[in-house]
Short mmCIF file of C-alpha atoms in Angstrom, two decimals:
data_model
loop_
_atom_site.label_atom_id
_atom_site.label_comp_id
_atom_site.label_asym_id
_atom_site.label_seq_id
_atom_site.Cartn_x
_atom_site.Cartn_y
_atom_site.Cartn_z
CA MET H 660 0.28 4.16 -6.36
CA THR H 661 0.32 0.38 -6.18
CA LYS H 662 -1.07 -1.94 -9.10
CA ALA H 663 -2.07 -5.50 -9.22
CA PHE H 664 -2.64 -7.36 -12.67
CA PHE H 665 -4.62 -10.09 -13.31
CA LEU H 666 -4.86 -12.19 -16.48
CA ARG H 667 -7.45 -14.11 -17.69
CA GLY H 668 -8.04 -15.71 -21.16
CA ALA H 669 -7.35 -12.87 -23.52
CA ASN H 670 -7.84 -10.12 -21.14
CA TYR H 671 -6.15 -8.48 -18.13
CA ALA H 672 -7.52 -6.03 -15.27
CA ARG H 673 -5.32 -3.55 -13.33
CA TYR H 674 -6.68 -3.26 -9.95
CA ASP H 675 -5.33 -0.23 -7.47
CA LEU H 676 -4.47 -1.57 -4.39
CA ASP H 677 -4.39 1.66 -2.52
CA ASP H 678 -8.18 2.56 -3.91
CA ASP H 679 -9.14 -1.04 -3.70
CA ARG H 680 -11.02 -1.28 -6.97
CA VAL H 681 -10.51 -1.99 -10.82
CA ASP H 682 -9.33 0.90 -12.41
CA ASP H 683 -11.78 2.26 -14.98
CA GLY H 684 -11.19 1.04 -18.50
CA TYR H 685 -10.57 -2.35 -17.51
CA PRO H 686 -10.61 -5.46 -18.59
CA LYS H 687 -8.58 -4.89 -21.83
CA SER H 688 -6.82 -7.04 -24.30
CA ILE H 689 -3.44 -8.50 -23.44
CA SER H 690 -2.15 -7.72 -27.12
CA VAL H 691 -3.11 -4.03 -26.16
CA GLY H 692 -1.57 -4.17 -23.08
CA TRP H 693 1.90 -5.08 -24.29
CA SER H 694 3.20 -4.16 -27.82
CA GLY H 695 5.03 -7.04 -29.71
CA ILE H 696 3.02 -9.71 -28.28
CA GLU H 697 0.78 -10.45 -31.14
CA GLY H 698 2.00 -13.74 -32.83
CA THR H 699 3.93 -14.96 -29.85
CA GLY H 700 1.42 -17.31 -28.32
CA PHE H 701 1.09 -15.42 -25.26
CA GLU H 702 -2.08 -13.63 -26.44
CA SER H 703 -4.12 -15.60 -24.19
CA ASP H 704 -4.43 -18.33 -21.69
CA VAL H 705 -0.86 -17.76 -20.03
CA ASP H 706 -0.38 -20.13 -17.19
CA THR H 707 1.61 -17.59 -14.77
CA ALA H 708 3.44 -14.50 -14.60
CA VAL H 709 5.90 -12.88 -12.31
CA GLU H 710 8.16 -9.62 -12.08
CA LEU H 711 11.66 -9.91 -10.20
CA GLY H 712 12.50 -6.81 -9.29
CA ASP H 713 14.46 -6.01 -12.29
CA ARG H 714 11.65 -4.24 -14.49
CA LYS H 715 10.94 -7.29 -16.53
CA LEU H 716 8.28 -9.33 -16.57
CA TYR H 717 7.65 -12.63 -17.63
CA PHE H 718 4.67 -14.65 -18.94
CA PHE H 719 5.04 -18.36 -18.82
CA LYS H 720 2.91 -20.78 -20.70
CA GLY H 721 3.36 -24.46 -21.41
CA SER H 722 7.23 -25.33 -21.36
CA SER H 723 8.00 -21.58 -22.74
CA TYR H 724 8.37 -18.25 -21.41
CA LEU H 725 8.22 -14.74 -22.83
CA ARG H 726 10.21 -11.59 -21.11
CA ILE H 727 8.37 -7.92 -21.25
CA ASP H 728 10.31 -4.97 -20.61
CA GLU H 729 7.71 -2.80 -18.10
CA ASP H 730 9.30 0.54 -18.56
CA GLN H 731 8.81 0.14 -22.64
CA LEU H 732 5.49 -2.17 -21.96
CA ALA H 733 6.79 -4.10 -24.90
CA VAL H 734 8.25 -7.69 -25.64
CA ASP H 735 12.26 -8.00 -24.64
CA GLY H 736 13.36 -10.99 -26.72
CA GLU H 737 12.14 -14.00 -28.27
CA VAL H 738 10.06 -16.78 -26.86
CA ARG H 739 12.54 -19.49 -25.32
CA ASP H 740 12.11 -22.96 -23.13
CA ILE H 741 11.87 -22.67 -19.24
CA GLY H 742 14.48 -25.62 -19.05
CA GLY H 743 17.00 -23.95 -20.84
CA ALA H 744 16.99 -20.47 -18.98
CA TRP H 745 15.95 -21.03 -15.42
CA GLY H 746 18.39 -22.90 -13.60
CA GLY H 747 17.27 -26.13 -11.64
CA PHE H 748 13.79 -26.17 -13.11
CA SER H 749 14.09 -29.05 -15.39
CA ALA H 750 15.52 -30.85 -12.19
CA ALA H 751 12.97 -30.13 -10.39
CA GLY H 752 10.49 -31.06 -12.64
CA PHE H 753 9.21 -27.40 -13.26
CA SER H 754 10.51 -26.84 -16.84
CA ASP H 755 7.06 -27.93 -18.73
CA ALA H 756 4.29 -26.04 -16.96
CA LEU H 757 3.58 -23.87 -14.01
CA ASP H 758 0.56 -22.64 -12.32
CA ALA H 759 1.37 -19.64 -10.27
CA ALA H 760 4.73 -17.48 -9.19
CA VAL H 761 5.22 -14.95 -6.80
CA ASN H 762 8.26 -12.63 -5.90
CA TRP H 763 8.73 -12.79 -2.11
CA ARG H 764 10.81 -9.68 -2.28
CA ASN H 765 13.70 -11.16 -0.27
CA GLY H 766 16.02 -12.38 -3.32
CA LYS H 767 13.38 -15.39 -3.47
CA ALA H 768 10.45 -16.50 -5.78
CA TYR H 769 8.29 -19.03 -4.99
CA PHE H 770 6.73 -20.94 -8.20
CA PHE H 771 3.64 -23.10 -7.88
CA ARG H 772 2.72 -26.86 -10.14
CA GLY H 773 -0.18 -28.73 -9.09
CA ASP H 774 0.48 -29.71 -5.39
CA SER H 775 4.46 -29.30 -5.31
CA TYR H 776 6.28 -25.56 -4.97
CA ILE H 777 9.89 -24.35 -5.53
CA ARG H 778 11.89 -21.73 -4.04
CA TYR H 779 14.17 -20.02 -6.53
CA ASP H 780 16.82 -17.88 -5.80
CA ILE H 781 16.81 -15.13 -8.25
CA ALA H 782 20.40 -13.64 -7.92
CA GLY H 783 21.75 -17.46 -7.94
CA ASP H 784 19.71 -18.20 -10.79
CA SER H 785 18.98 -21.60 -9.04
CA VAL H 786 16.47 -23.64 -7.20
CA ASP H 787 17.17 -23.88 -3.66
CA GLY H 788 17.77 -27.63 -2.55
CA GLY H 789 17.32 -28.77 -5.90
CA ALA H 790 13.78 -30.18 -5.88
CA ALA H 791 10.43 -29.38 -5.35
CA SER H 792 8.60 -29.67 -1.87
CA PRO H 793 4.55 -30.49 -1.10
CA ILE H 794 2.82 -27.34 -0.62
CA ALA H 795 0.95 -29.48 2.38
CA GLY H 796 2.69 -29.16 5.66
CA ASN H 797 5.14 -26.24 4.37
CA TRP H 798 2.65 -23.68 3.87
CA PRO H 799 0.91 -23.36 7.40
CA GLY H 800 -3.02 -22.99 6.79
CA PHE H 801 -2.98 -24.00 3.00
CA SER H 802 -4.26 -27.43 3.67
CA GLU H 803 -7.19 -26.41 6.06
CA ALA H 804 -7.80 -23.47 3.24
CA GLY H 805 -7.77 -26.05 0.49
CA PHE H 806 -5.18 -24.69 -1.45
CA THR H 807 -2.57 -27.51 -1.20
CA ASP H 808 -3.31 -28.03 -5.18
CA GLY H 809 -3.97 -25.97 -8.33
CA ILE H 810 -2.76 -22.28 -7.02
CA GLU H 811 -3.78 -20.01 -9.82
CA GLY H 812 -2.04 -16.59 -9.18
CA ALA H 813 -0.31 -14.64 -5.92
CA PHE H 814 0.97 -11.43 -5.37
CA LEU H 815 2.88 -9.87 -2.43
CA SER H 816 1.53 -6.42 -0.79
CA ASP H 817 3.38 -3.69 0.43
CA SER H 818 1.30 -4.48 3.73
CA GLY H 819 3.46 -7.42 4.23
CA LYS H 820 0.68 -9.78 3.36
CA ALA H 821 0.62 -12.23 -0.04
CA TYR H 822 -2.26 -13.15 -1.55
CA PHE H 823 -3.14 -16.24 -3.33
CA PHE H 824 -6.24 -16.99 -5.63
CA ARG H 825 -7.53 -20.41 -6.64
CA GLY H 826 -11.08 -21.19 -8.37
CA GLY H 827 -12.95 -17.99 -7.39
CA SER H 828 -11.58 -17.98 -3.95
CA TYR H 829 -8.48 -16.23 -2.20
CA LEU H 830 -6.57 -16.36 1.26
CA ARG H 831 -4.54 -13.86 2.48
CA TYR H 832 -1.36 -15.10 4.21
CA ASP H 833 0.82 -13.39 7.00
CA VAL H 834 4.20 -13.23 5.54
CA VAL H 835 6.10 -12.25 9.13
CA GLY H 836 4.17 -14.39 11.11
CA GLY H 837 4.19 -17.15 8.69
CA HIS H 838 0.50 -18.19 8.56
CA VAL H 839 -3.14 -17.73 6.90
CA ASP H 840 -4.75 -15.24 8.45
CA ASP H 841 -8.04 -15.84 10.20
CA GLY H 842 -11.23 -16.09 8.25
CA TYR H 843 -9.68 -17.24 5.01
CA PRO H 844 -10.51 -18.28 2.31
CA ARG H 845 -13.13 -15.89 0.81
CA PRO H 846 -14.81 -15.55 -2.26
CA VAL H 847 -13.37 -12.76 -5.00
CA SER H 848 -16.79 -11.84 -5.37
CA GLY H 849 -17.95 -9.28 -3.22
CA ASN H 850 -14.39 -8.68 -1.83
CA TRP H 851 -12.42 -7.39 -4.73
CA PRO H 852 -14.52 -4.22 -5.81
CA GLY H 853 -14.85 -4.38 -9.72
CA MET H 854 -13.70 -7.97 -10.22
CA ASP H 855 -16.89 -9.11 -11.13
CA GLU H 856 -17.94 -6.57 -13.72
CA ALA H 857 -14.55 -7.41 -15.13
CA GLY H 858 -15.21 -11.09 -15.13
CA PHE H 859 -12.62 -12.09 -12.93
CA SER H 860 -14.10 -13.24 -9.80
CA GLY H 861 -13.66 -16.59 -11.21
CA ALA H 862 -10.64 -18.52 -11.84
CA VAL H 863 -7.95 -16.09 -12.88
CA ASP H 864 -5.02 -17.18 -14.94
CA ALA H 865 -2.07 -15.07 -13.37
CA ALA H 866 -1.83 -12.47 -10.72
CA TRP H 867 1.14 -10.06 -10.14
CA THR H 868 2.50 -6.74 -8.69
CA ALA H 869 5.53 -4.92 -10.15
CA ALA H 870 7.66 -5.42 -7.23
CA GLY H 871 10.21 -2.98 -8.53
CA ALA H 872 7.70 -0.46 -8.61
CA SER H 873 6.17 -1.14 -5.61
CA THR H 874 8.83 -1.83 -3.14
CA PRO H 875 9.28 1.37 -1.12
CA VAL H 876 12.84 2.28 -2.85
CA THR H 877 13.28 6.12 -4.02
CA PRO H 878 12.51 6.54 -7.80
CA ALA H 879 15.31 7.26 -9.85
CA GLY H 880 15.94 10.95 -10.29
CA SER H 881 13.90 11.96 -7.14
CA GLN H 882 15.13 13.62 -4.14
CA LEU H 883 17.07 10.92 -1.69
CA THR H 884 16.46 11.29 2.44
CA ALA H 885 17.76 8.71 4.93
CA GLY H 886 17.95 5.56 4.33
CA ASP H 887 17.88 5.53 0.69
CA HIS H 888 20.70 3.72 -1.37
CA VAL H 889 22.10 4.29 -4.93
CA TRP H 890 23.96 2.13 -6.92
CA TYR H 891 26.55 3.99 -9.10
CA PHE H 892 28.56 3.39 -12.23
CA ASN H 893 30.17 5.97 -15.06
CA GLY H 894 27.44 8.51 -14.07
CA ARG H 895 24.33 6.03 -14.15
CA THR H 896 22.54 5.59 -10.88
CA SER H 897 19.94 3.31 -9.78
CA THR H 898 17.93 2.49 -6.60
CA ALA H 899 16.87 -0.94 -7.42
CA PRO H 900 17.50 -3.60 -4.86
CA ASP H 901 20.40 -5.28 -7.20
CA ILE H 902 22.44 -3.82 -9.92
CA PRO H 903 20.63 -3.42 -13.10
CA ARG H 904 23.11 -5.45 -14.48
CA THR H 905 21.48 -6.44 -18.29
CA THR H 906 20.47 -2.68 -18.46
CA TRP H 907 24.02 -1.28 -17.70
CA PHE H 908 26.27 -4.41 -19.14
CA PRO H 909 24.13 -5.47 -22.07
CA GLY H 910 25.17 -9.36 -22.96
CA SER H 911 25.82 -10.14 -19.60
CA THR H 912 25.63 -13.71 -18.77
CA GLY H 913 25.06 -14.22 -15.26
CA PRO H 914 24.48 -12.44 -11.92
CA THR H 915 28.09 -11.78 -11.01
CA ASP H 916 29.17 -10.68 -14.90
CA TYR H 917 29.65 -7.13 -15.01
CA GLY H 918 31.29 -6.69 -18.20
CA GLY H 919 34.83 -6.64 -16.43
CA HIS H 920 33.43 -3.39 -14.78
CA GLY H 921 32.73 -4.78 -11.14
CA LYS H 922 35.39 -2.53 -9.44
CA GLU H 923 34.00 0.71 -11.21
CA ILE H 924 30.42 0.18 -9.58
CA PHE H 925 29.88 1.43 -6.07
CA GLN H 926 26.95 1.62 -3.72
CA PHE H 927 26.09 5.24 -1.38
CA VAL H 928 23.80 4.42 1.28
CA VAL H 929 22.40 8.01 3.00
CA HIS H 930 22.42 8.24 6.46
CA ALA H 931 20.51 10.88 9.02
CA ASP H 932 23.48 12.23 10.36
CA GLY H 933 24.45 13.58 6.82
CA THR H 934 27.03 11.26 6.08
CA ILE H 935 27.12 9.29 3.08
CA PHE H 936 28.41 5.60 3.40
CA ARG H 937 30.51 4.34 0.16
CA GLY H 938 31.07 0.56 -0.60
CA GLN H 939 31.55 -2.22 -3.03
CA PRO H 940 29.32 -5.15 -1.70
CA HIS H 941 29.19 -6.70 -4.80
CA MET H 942 32.55 -7.38 -4.98
CA ARG H 943 34.04 -10.14 -2.78
CA GLY H 944 37.05 -8.67 -0.36
CA MET H 945 36.46 -5.29 -1.48
CA PRO H 946 35.66 -2.61 1.28
CA GLY H 947 32.05 -1.49 2.48
CA THR H 948 29.82 -4.52 3.00
CA PHE H 949 26.11 -4.56 3.11
CA ALA H 950 26.60 -5.06 6.50
CA TRP H 951 28.40 -2.10 7.07
CA LEU H 952 26.74 0.08 4.49
CA ASN H 953 23.52 -0.50 6.23
CA ASN H 954 24.80 -0.52 9.78
CA ASN H 955 23.22 -3.77 9.98
CA PRO H 956 25.91 -6.32 11.38
CA GLY H 957 23.46 -9.19 11.70
CA ASN H 958 22.40 -8.61 8.12
CA ILE H 959 18.70 -8.68 9.62
CA THR H 960 16.36 -9.01 6.58
CA GLY H 961 12.80 -7.75 6.74
CA GLY H 962 9.48 -6.52 4.65
CA PRO H 963 6.98 -3.78 4.06
CA GLY H 964 4.97 -3.63 7.22
CA GLY H 965 7.54 -5.76 9.28
CA PRO H 966 8.45 -5.45 12.91
CA ASP H 967 10.21 -1.92 13.97
CA TYR H 968 13.85 -2.72 15.39
CA GLY H 969 15.09 0.58 15.06
CA GLN H 970 15.63 0.70 11.35
CA TYR H 971 14.72 3.48 8.98
CA GLN H 972 10.94 2.98 8.42
CA GLY H 973 10.12 1.81 4.99
CA LYS H 974 13.91 1.16 3.39
CA PHE H 975 15.28 -1.82 2.10
CA ASN H 976 18.68 -2.87 0.70
CA TRP H 977 19.49 -5.96 -1.47
CA HIS H 978 17.75 -9.09 -0.13
CA ASN H 979 15.75 -7.12 1.87
CA PHE H 980 18.51 -5.94 4.26
CA LEU H 981 17.27 -3.68 6.85
CA ILE H 982 18.80 -0.27 7.07
CA PHE H 983 19.48 1.37 10.42
CA PRO H 984 20.65 5.11 11.14
CA THR H 985 23.64 3.91 13.74
CA ARG H 986 25.68 0.92 13.93
CA ASP H 987 24.28 0.82 17.64
CA ALA H 988 20.86 0.48 16.58
CA GLY H 989 21.84 -2.29 14.01
CA TYR H 990 24.06 -4.47 16.54
CA ASN H 991 20.72 -3.62 19.39
CA ALA H 992 18.70 -4.84 16.90
CA ILE H 993 20.28 -8.41 16.68
CA ALA H 994 19.34 -9.44 20.21
CA LYS H 995 15.78 -7.82 19.43
CA PHE H 996 15.43 -10.11 16.47
CA LEU H 997 16.50 -13.06 18.20
CA GLN H 998 14.27 -12.66 21.28
CA THR H 999 11.05 -11.33 19.37
CA ALA H 1000 11.21 -12.92 15.76
CA SER H 1001 9.71 -16.04 14.53
CA CYS H 1002 11.27 -18.41 12.13
CA PRO H 1003 8.94 -19.67 9.41
CA ASN H 1004 7.25 -23.29 10.41
CA ARG H 1005 9.66 -23.58 13.70
CA GLY H 1006 8.20 -21.03 16.00
CA PRO H 1007 9.78 -18.08 17.89
CA TYR H 1008 13.53 -17.83 17.79
CA ARG H 1009 13.60 -17.94 21.92
CA ASN H 1010 12.18 -21.24 21.89
CA LEU H 1011 14.76 -22.60 19.74
CA SER H 1012 18.28 -24.18 20.20
CA ILE H 1013 21.14 -21.94 18.87
CA PHE H 1014 21.68 -25.23 16.52
CA ASP H 1015 18.31 -25.07 15.38
CA ALA H 1016 17.88 -20.98 15.14
CA PHE H 1017 20.64 -20.73 13.20
CA GLY H 1018 19.62 -23.28 10.57
CA CYS H 1019 16.59 -20.62 10.03
CA TYR H 1020 18.96 -17.41 10.48
CA ALA H 1021 21.66 -18.39 8.12
CA PRO H 1022 20.11 -21.25 5.97
CA ALA H 1023 22.19 -23.51 3.84
CA SER H 1024 20.33 -22.35 0.85
CA ASP H 1025 21.81 -18.69 1.06
CA GLY H 1026 25.36 -20.29 0.99
CA ASN H 1027 25.63 -20.74 4.89
CA ASP H 1028 26.87 -23.44 6.89
CA PRO H 1029 24.15 -23.19 9.70
CA ALA H 1030 25.96 -25.74 11.70
CA ALA H 1031 29.37 -24.57 11.74
CA TYR H 1032 27.71 -20.85 12.45
CA ALA H 1033 25.68 -21.72 15.22
CA GLN H 1034 28.72 -23.84 16.75
CA SER H 1035 30.77 -20.46 16.25
CA VAL H 1036 28.40 -17.93 18.05
CA ALA H 1037 27.85 -20.65 20.83
CA ASP H 1038 31.53 -21.21 21.22
CA ALA H 1039 31.98 -17.17 21.69
CA ALA H 1040 28.73 -17.12 24.29
CA GLY H 1041 30.32 -20.07 25.90
CA VAL H 1042 27.38 -22.04 26.13
CA PRO H 1043 26.37 -25.73 23.84
CA THR H 1044 24.74 -25.68 20.93
CA SER H 1045 21.76 -27.04 22.29
CA THR H 1046 21.09 -24.21 24.59
CA LEU H 1047 17.58 -22.07 23.81
CA VAL H 1048 18.21 -18.63 22.68
CA GLY H 1049 15.75 -17.38 25.19
CA ASP H 1050 17.90 -18.88 28.26
CA LEU H 1051 20.91 -16.44 27.20
CA ASN H 1052 21.45 -13.97 29.26
CA GLU H 1053 22.34 -10.49 28.53
CA ASP H 1054 26.41 -10.72 28.46
CA ARG H 1055 26.19 -14.07 26.76
CA MET H 1056 23.88 -12.53 23.85
CA ARG H 1057 26.16 -9.77 23.34
CA LEU H 1058 29.43 -12.17 23.00
CA MET H 1059 26.78 -14.08 20.65
CA GLN H 1060 26.28 -10.83 18.95
CA ASP H 1061 29.63 -10.00 18.26
CA LYS H 1062 30.38 -13.17 16.72
CA ILE H 1063 27.32 -12.64 14.46
CA ALA H 1064 28.96 -9.41 13.36
CA GLU H 1065 31.92 -11.28 12.77
CA VAL H 1066 30.72 -13.74 10.37
CA GLU H 1067 28.41 -11.75 8.39
CA GLY H 1068 31.40 -9.39 7.60
CA THR H 1069 31.39 -6.00 8.79
CA VAL H 1070 33.99 -4.63 6.42
CA PRO H 1071 34.26 -0.76 6.36
CA GLY H 1072 34.26 1.38 3.41
CA ASP H 1073 34.35 4.90 2.87
CA ILE H 1074 32.49 7.63 4.76
CA LEU H 1075 31.74 10.91 2.67
CA THR H 1076 29.70 13.76 3.33
CA ALA H 1077 27.54 16.09 0.64
CA ASP H 1078 30.66 18.18 0.23
CA SER H 1079 33.08 15.33 -0.73
CA ALA H 1080 35.02 15.73 -3.61
CA GLU H 1081 34.58 11.30 -4.10
CA LEU H 1082 30.87 11.86 -4.18
CA PRO H 1083 29.84 11.83 -7.71
CA GLU H 1084 27.73 14.92 -8.79
CA GLU H 1085 24.79 12.65 -9.85
CA ILE H 1086 24.31 11.85 -6.44
CA ARG H 1087 25.30 14.88 -4.63
CA SER H 1088 22.54 16.91 -6.94
CA ARG H 1089 19.88 14.59 -5.05
CA LEU H 1090 20.50 15.29 -1.51
#
């Protein structure tokens, strides 16, 4: 059951997105909701909040932030400066105040301040591009809705829609389509049952959902089904999108610091044919990349409620990579994606040149060289990079698919079954 949370002043409300109403007994005091928060300065008037998928919730206020452990519902550490802990925020001018934040569940989070925003790479702890961009012109429909300044809160739902709040109004944004849905903005009052009574139909201070809880991954300890993935280390398991680094390796100083145990960590992916793929996708040069584990040679990403490319529905790996039942299904999905999907702010891939398409398919912000990528796939297909994706015939598209699989790095790992001696008992017992 998915919950959204709203802060206003010294209180918070919990909203049941499935039942579409504020839960009974709310609002409650922020100090009651999370132990240890009293005396930190975060008991009221929080600027914004975001959950980054690691079961840690972050409250921001002025130039400071506070981390909360969601499993313990308790403060986790001291109040710290934003500028000294969040990579790139100072340089982007986002270290002394924030208005809103939202986890996009694809390895990125967006932070808003005034009329500007930044895109934050969660694993890389860095601001993409290093600078802020204006909301106007970059978020289709926001200008028409009057949401180019002063956004107060935002969250992403499991339906593939994002909700943004400002001054008692809200808009619904279609993540896949990259646009504000028709008929928005609308008033919170009358559209969010119970918010009036709770005193939350006007301005809000923050809004979020617990991304780790609402992303459709298998809860720890439950039965594993086709399409599920599991991280494994020394008897410990996790179905979170990323390795629970700070929990497994206290004192870890960065996204690739596994306390010297990186080669002892494995990921297992369960497939419908009874096989279990094993690899080490977090380690450069090691067998079993994400593209292989997921039967996804194009490393296509998606989200809840996204298009059906033949993947296991509702199952996602790190970076929201789709997981497919067979390699052929994942291979065929590359062509289907390029023929039917759209690049945000640029339109359908099929209407773009190969050069422009791969600037979106493999953006530089993800560590790619899109110009080189475009040149390599165009050369493989025997066409110039100016060729429209939609003009590629089936044979040339297949040549391009082969090159994409090569570039993405489909490095095989191990294929196991439920009775394989190498399969840890902690995973075997859940099959």
